[in-house]
Amino acid sequence: GQNIDQPTEMTATEGAIVQINCTYQTSGFNGLFWYQQHAGEAPTFLSYNVLDGLEEKGRFSSFLSRSKGYSYLLLKELQMKDSASYLCAAMDSNYQLIWGAGTKLIKKP
Amino acid sequence: EAQVTQNPRYLITVTGKKLTVTCSQNMNHEYMSWYRQDPGLGLRQIYYSMNVEVTDKGDVPEGYKVSRKEKRNFPLILESPSPNQTSLYFCASSSYRQGERPTNEKLFFGSGTQLSVL
């Protein structure tokens, strides 16, 4: 079957570096997406990886290893506004998205 | 401004009373989709559409209907709502085109509809 796994919740302090992991099993693979979702709001696009390696975009970076079925989202210099849920989604061979349940990132006081 | 407009934002109804949630996009996207989001379960796809007059079932289509008579609109219809359809609903669209290799066709989401069925 198709499956996405990511941690339910993570906590971190302001200014920290946070790595959110995602493992996936899909029938075929056409890329992996990360979305950010603040409570009660719509998800917004963060990154897309289809080739192995690290893609950097400001404070956010995303990594993909296709052979391991593994991705991570790296957030640097954590800010208050980064408190949100982070959704991992893999696109299968039928171009359908398989979604993880999301990782809620909580900022420690 | 490029956007997906979804209405209403909040809706409280009673079991069995037909309702429609509207969705419209102004980006000329061919692909549109409906999701529901429940705590701990993530986004689950209800129906999707690759183009006008083409709709397909997602993972949880039971109890829902959709139509795609025009490219910009993709309404979600609940003919006889039940309490287990209480959820947060999102409409989304992307520039993905069927038959073409995807290249980062990100989804644009509407602002969501919080539905409560009593």
CSV table of C-alpha atoms in Angstrom, one decimal:
chain,number,residue,atom,x,y,z
A,1,GLY,CA,0.0,0.0,0.0
A,2,GLN,CA,0.9,3.6,-0.2
A,3,ASN,CA,2.0,5.4,3.0
A,4,ILE,CA,3.6,8.5,4.3
A,5,ASP,CA,5.1,8.8,7.8
A,6,GLN,CA,6.1,11.9,9.7
A,7,PRO,CA,6.2,12.7,13.4
A,8,THR,CA,3.0,14.0,14.9
A,9,GLU,CA,4.6,16.8,16.9
A,10,MET,CA,8.0,18.5,17.5
A,11,THR,CA,9.0,21.3,19.8
A,12,ALA,CA,11.9,23.8,19.4
A,13,THR,CA,13.1,27.1,20.8
A,14,GLU,CA,13.3,30.4,18.9
A,15,GLY,CA,16.5,30.6,16.8
A,16,ALA,CA,16.9,26.8,16.7
A,17,ILE,CA,17.4,24.6,13.7
A,18,VAL,CA,14.6,22.0,13.2
A,19,GLN,CA,14.6,19.0,10.9
A,20,ILE,CA,11.2,17.4,10.1
A,21,ASN,CA,11.5,13.9,8.6
A,22,CYS,CA,9.2,12.2,6.2
A,23,THR,CA,9.4,8.7,4.8
A,24,TYR,CA,7.2,7.5,2.0
A,25,GLN,CA,6.1,4.4,0.1
A,26,THR,CA,4.3,5.0,-3.1
A,27,SER,CA,3.5,3.1,-6.4
A,28,GLY,CA,6.0,5.0,-8.6
A,29,PHE,CA,7.3,8.5,-7.7
A,30,ASN,CA,6.9,11.8,-9.3
A,31,GLY,CA,8.2,14.2,-6.6
A,32,LEU,CA,7.7,15.2,-3.0
A,33,PHE,CA,6.1,18.4,-1.7
A,34,TRP,CA,6.2,20.2,1.6
A,35,TYR,CA,3.4,22.5,2.6
A,36,GLN,CA,3.0,24.8,5.7
A,37,GLN,CA,-0.4,25.1,7.4
A,38,HIS,CA,-1.2,27.5,10.2
A,39,ALA,CA,-4.0,26.5,12.5
A,40,GLY,CA,-7.4,27.0,10.8
A,41,GLU,CA,-5.8,28.2,7.5
A,42,ALA,CA,-5.1,26.7,4.1
A,43,PRO,CA,-1.9,24.9,3.4
A,44,THR,CA,0.7,26.9,1.4
A,45,PHE,CA,3.4,25.5,-0.8
A,46,LEU,CA,7.0,25.4,0.6
A,47,SER,CA,9.0,23.1,-1.6
A,48,TYR,CA,9.2,20.4,-4.3
A,49,ASN,CA,11.9,17.8,-4.8
A,50,VAL,CA,12.1,15.2,-7.5
A,51,LEU,CA,15.8,14.7,-7.7
A,52,ASP,CA,18.1,13.6,-4.9
A,53,GLY,CA,19.8,16.3,-2.9
A,54,LEU,CA,19.2,19.5,-1.0
A,55,GLU,CA,17.2,22.4,-2.2
A,56,GLU,CA,17.7,25.6,-0.3
A,57,LYS,CA,15.2,28.5,-0.2
A,58,GLY,CA,16.1,31.1,2.4
A,59,ARG,CA,15.6,29.7,5.9
A,60,PHE,CA,13.9,26.6,4.6
A,61,SER,CA,15.6,23.7,2.9
A,62,SER,CA,14.3,20.4,1.7
A,63,PHE,CA,16.2,17.2,1.1
A,64,LEU,CA,15.3,14.1,-0.9
A,65,SER,CA,16.7,10.5,-1.1
A,66,ARG,CA,14.7,8.5,-3.6
A,67,SER,CA,16.6,5.3,-2.9
A,68,LYS,CA,15.7,5.5,0.8
A,69,GLY,CA,12.2,6.9,0.3
A,70,TYR,CA,13.1,9.7,2.6
A,71,SER,CA,12.8,13.5,2.8
A,72,TYR,CA,13.3,16.2,5.4
A,73,LEU,CA,12.4,19.8,5.8
A,74,LEU,CA,15.0,21.9,7.5
A,75,LEU,CA,14.0,25.2,9.2
A,76,LYS,CA,16.8,27.5,10.3
A,77,GLU,CA,16.7,30.4,12.8
A,78,LEU,CA,13.2,29.4,14.0
A,79,GLN,CA,10.8,32.3,14.4
A,80,MET,CA,7.5,32.6,16.2
A,81,LYS,CA,5.7,32.6,12.8
A,82,ASP,CA,7.1,29.2,12.0
A,83,SER,CA,4.7,27.6,14.6
A,84,ALA,CA,2.5,25.6,12.3
A,85,SER,CA,1.9,22.2,10.9
A,86,TYR,CA,4.1,20.9,8.1
A,87,LEU,CA,2.6,18.5,5.6
A,88,CYS,CA,4.6,16.1,3.5
A,89,ALA,CA,3.0,14.7,0.3
A,90,ALA,CA,4.4,12.4,-2.3
A,91,MET,CA,3.2,12.2,-5.9
A,92,ASP,CA,2.7,8.6,-7.2
A,93,SER,CA,2.8,7.2,-10.7
A,94,ASN,CA,-0.8,8.2,-11.4
A,95,TYR,CA,0.2,11.8,-10.4
A,96,GLN,CA,-2.0,11.6,-7.3
A,97,LEU,CA,-0.7,13.1,-4.0
A,98,ILE,CA,-0.4,10.9,-1.0
A,99,TRP,CA,-0.5,13.0,2.1
A,100,GLY,CA,1.1,12.6,5.5
A,101,ALA,CA,-0.9,13.5,8.6
A,102,GLY,CA,1.3,16.5,9.3
A,103,THR,CA,3.9,17.5,11.9
A,104,LYS,CA,2.8,20.2,14.4
A,105,LEU,CA,5.8,22.4,15.2
A,106,ILE,CA,5.5,24.0,18.6
A,107,LYS,CA,7.8,26.8,19.8
A,108,LYS,CA,9.0,26.4,23.3
A,109,PRO,CA,8.6,29.5,25.5
B,1,GLU,CA,-4.6,38.3,-7.8
B,2,ALA,CA,-4.4,34.6,-8.4
B,3,GLN,CA,-6.6,32.8,-6.0
B,4,VAL,CA,-9.0,30.0,-5.2
B,5,THR,CA,-12.3,31.3,-3.7
B,6,GLN,CA,-14.2,29.0,-1.6
B,7,ASN,CA,-17.6,29.7,0.1
B,8,PRO,CA,-18.9,29.7,2.8
B,9,ARG,CA,-16.1,29.9,5.4
B,10,TYR,CA,-18.3,28.4,8.1
B,11,LEU,CA,-21.5,26.3,7.7
B,12,ILE,CA,-23.7,24.7,10.3
B,13,THR,CA,-26.5,22.5,9.0
B,14,VAL,CA,-28.7,19.6,10.1
B,15,THR,CA,-28.7,16.0,8.9
B,16,GLY,CA,-30.3,15.4,5.5
B,17,LYS,CA,-30.4,19.1,4.4
B,18,LYS,CA,-28.7,19.3,1.0
B,19,LEU,CA,-25.9,21.8,0.7
B,20,THR,CA,-23.3,23.1,-1.8
B,21,VAL,CA,-19.9,24.4,-1.1
B,22,THR,CA,-18.7,26.6,-4.0
B,23,CYS,CA,-15.1,26.8,-5.4
B,24,SER,CA,-13.8,29.0,-8.1
B,25,GLN,CA,-10.3,29.7,-9.4
B,26,ASN,CA,-9.1,32.5,-11.7
B,27,MET,CA,-5.8,30.9,-12.9
B,28,ASN,CA,-7.2,28.9,-15.8
B,29,HIS,CA,-6.2,25.7,-14.1
B,30,GLU,CA,-7.3,22.4,-15.6
B,31,TYR,CA,-6.8,20.4,-12.4
B,32,MET,CA,-9.1,20.9,-9.4
B,33,SER,CA,-9.6,18.9,-6.2
B,34,TRP,CA,-11.6,18.6,-3.0
B,35,TYR,CA,-10.1,17.5,0.3
B,36,ARG,CA,-11.4,17.0,3.8
B,37,GLN,CA,-9.1,17.4,6.8
B,38,ASP,CA,-9.8,15.8,10.1
B,39,PRO,CA,-7.5,15.8,13.2
B,40,GLY,CA,-4.8,13.2,13.1
B,41,LEU,CA,-5.8,12.1,9.6
B,42,GLY,CA,-4.3,14.7,7.3
B,43,LEU,CA,-5.8,15.7,4.0
B,44,ARG,CA,-8.0,13.1,2.3
B,45,GLN,CA,-9.0,13.6,-1.3
B,46,ILE,CA,-12.8,13.4,-2.0
B,47,TYR,CA,-13.0,14.0,-5.8
B,48,TYR,CA,-10.8,15.6,-8.4
B,49,SER,CA,-11.1,16.9,-11.9
B,50,MET,CA,-8.5,16.9,-14.7
B,51,ASN,CA,-10.6,19.2,-16.9
B,52,VAL,CA,-14.1,20.3,-17.8
B,53,GLU,CA,-16.6,17.4,-17.7
B,54,VAL,CA,-14.0,15.0,-16.3
B,55,THR,CA,-14.3,14.0,-12.6
B,56,ASP,CA,-12.9,11.1,-10.7
B,57,LYS,CA,-13.3,9.7,-7.2
B,58,GLY,CA,-10.6,10.2,-4.6
B,59,ASP,CA,-10.0,8.2,-1.5
B,60,VAL,CA,-13.3,9.2,0.4
B,61,PRO,CA,-16.0,10.0,-2.2
B,62,GLU,CA,-19.0,8.4,-0.4
B,63,GLY,CA,-21.7,10.9,0.3
B,64,TYR,CA,-20.4,13.6,-2.0
B,65,LYS,CA,-21.0,14.8,-5.5
B,66,VAL,CA,-19.1,17.2,-7.7
B,67,SER,CA,-19.6,18.7,-11.1
B,68,ARG,CA,-17.2,20.5,-13.5
B,69,LYS,CA,-19.3,22.3,-16.1
B,70,GLU,CA,-16.9,25.2,-16.5
B,71,LYS,CA,-13.1,25.3,-16.0
B,72,ARG,CA,-13.2,27.8,-13.2
B,73,ASN,CA,-15.9,26.3,-11.0
B,74,PHE,CA,-15.9,23.0,-9.1
B,75,PRO,CA,-18.7,22.8,-6.5
B,76,LEU,CA,-18.9,20.1,-3.8
B,77,ILE,CA,-22.4,18.9,-3.1
B,78,LEU,CA,-23.7,17.0,-0.1
B,79,GLU,CA,-27.1,15.6,-1.0
B,80,SER,CA,-27.9,14.3,2.4
B,81,PRO,CA,-25.3,15.4,5.0
B,82,SER,CA,-24.6,13.3,8.0
B,83,PRO,CA,-22.7,14.0,11.2
B,84,ASN,CA,-19.6,12.0,10.1
B,85,GLN,CA,-19.2,14.6,7.3
B,86,THR,CA,-18.4,17.3,9.9
B,87,SER,CA,-15.0,18.4,8.8
B,88,LEU,CA,-12.8,21.1,7.4
B,89,TYR,CA,-13.0,21.1,3.6
B,90,PHE,CA,-10.5,22.5,1.2
B,91,CYS,CA,-10.8,23.1,-2.6
B,92,ALA,CA,-7.5,23.3,-4.5
B,93,SER,CA,-6.3,23.8,-8.1
B,94,SER,CA,-3.0,23.5,-9.9
B,95,SER,CA,-1.6,24.0,-13.4
B,96,TYR,CA,-1.0,20.2,-13.8
B,97,ARG,CA,-2.2,18.9,-17.1
B,98,GLN,CA,-3.1,15.2,-17.7
B,99,GLY,CA,-0.6,13.4,-19.9
B,100,GLU,CA,2.2,15.8,-19.2
B,101,ARG,CA,5.1,15.0,-16.9
B,102,PRO,CA,4.7,17.0,-13.6
B,103,THR,CA,7.2,19.7,-12.9
B,104,ASN,CA,6.3,21.2,-9.6
B,105,GLU,CA,2.7,22.0,-10.2
B,106,LYS,CA,2.0,23.2,-6.7
B,107,LEU,CA,-1.6,23.2,-5.3
B,108,PHE,CA,-3.3,26.5,-4.6
B,109,PHE,CA,-5.8,26.1,-1.8
B,110,GLY,CA,-9.0,27.9,-1.0
B,111,SER,CA,-9.4,29.3,2.5
B,112,GLY,CA,-11.4,26.3,3.7
B,113,THR,CA,-15.0,25.6,4.8
B,114,GLN,CA,-15.6,24.4,8.4
B,115,LEU,CA,-18.7,22.3,8.1
B,116,SER,CA,-20.7,21.1,11.2
B,117,VAL,CA,-23.6,18.6,10.6
B,118,LEU,CA,-25.9,18.3,13.6
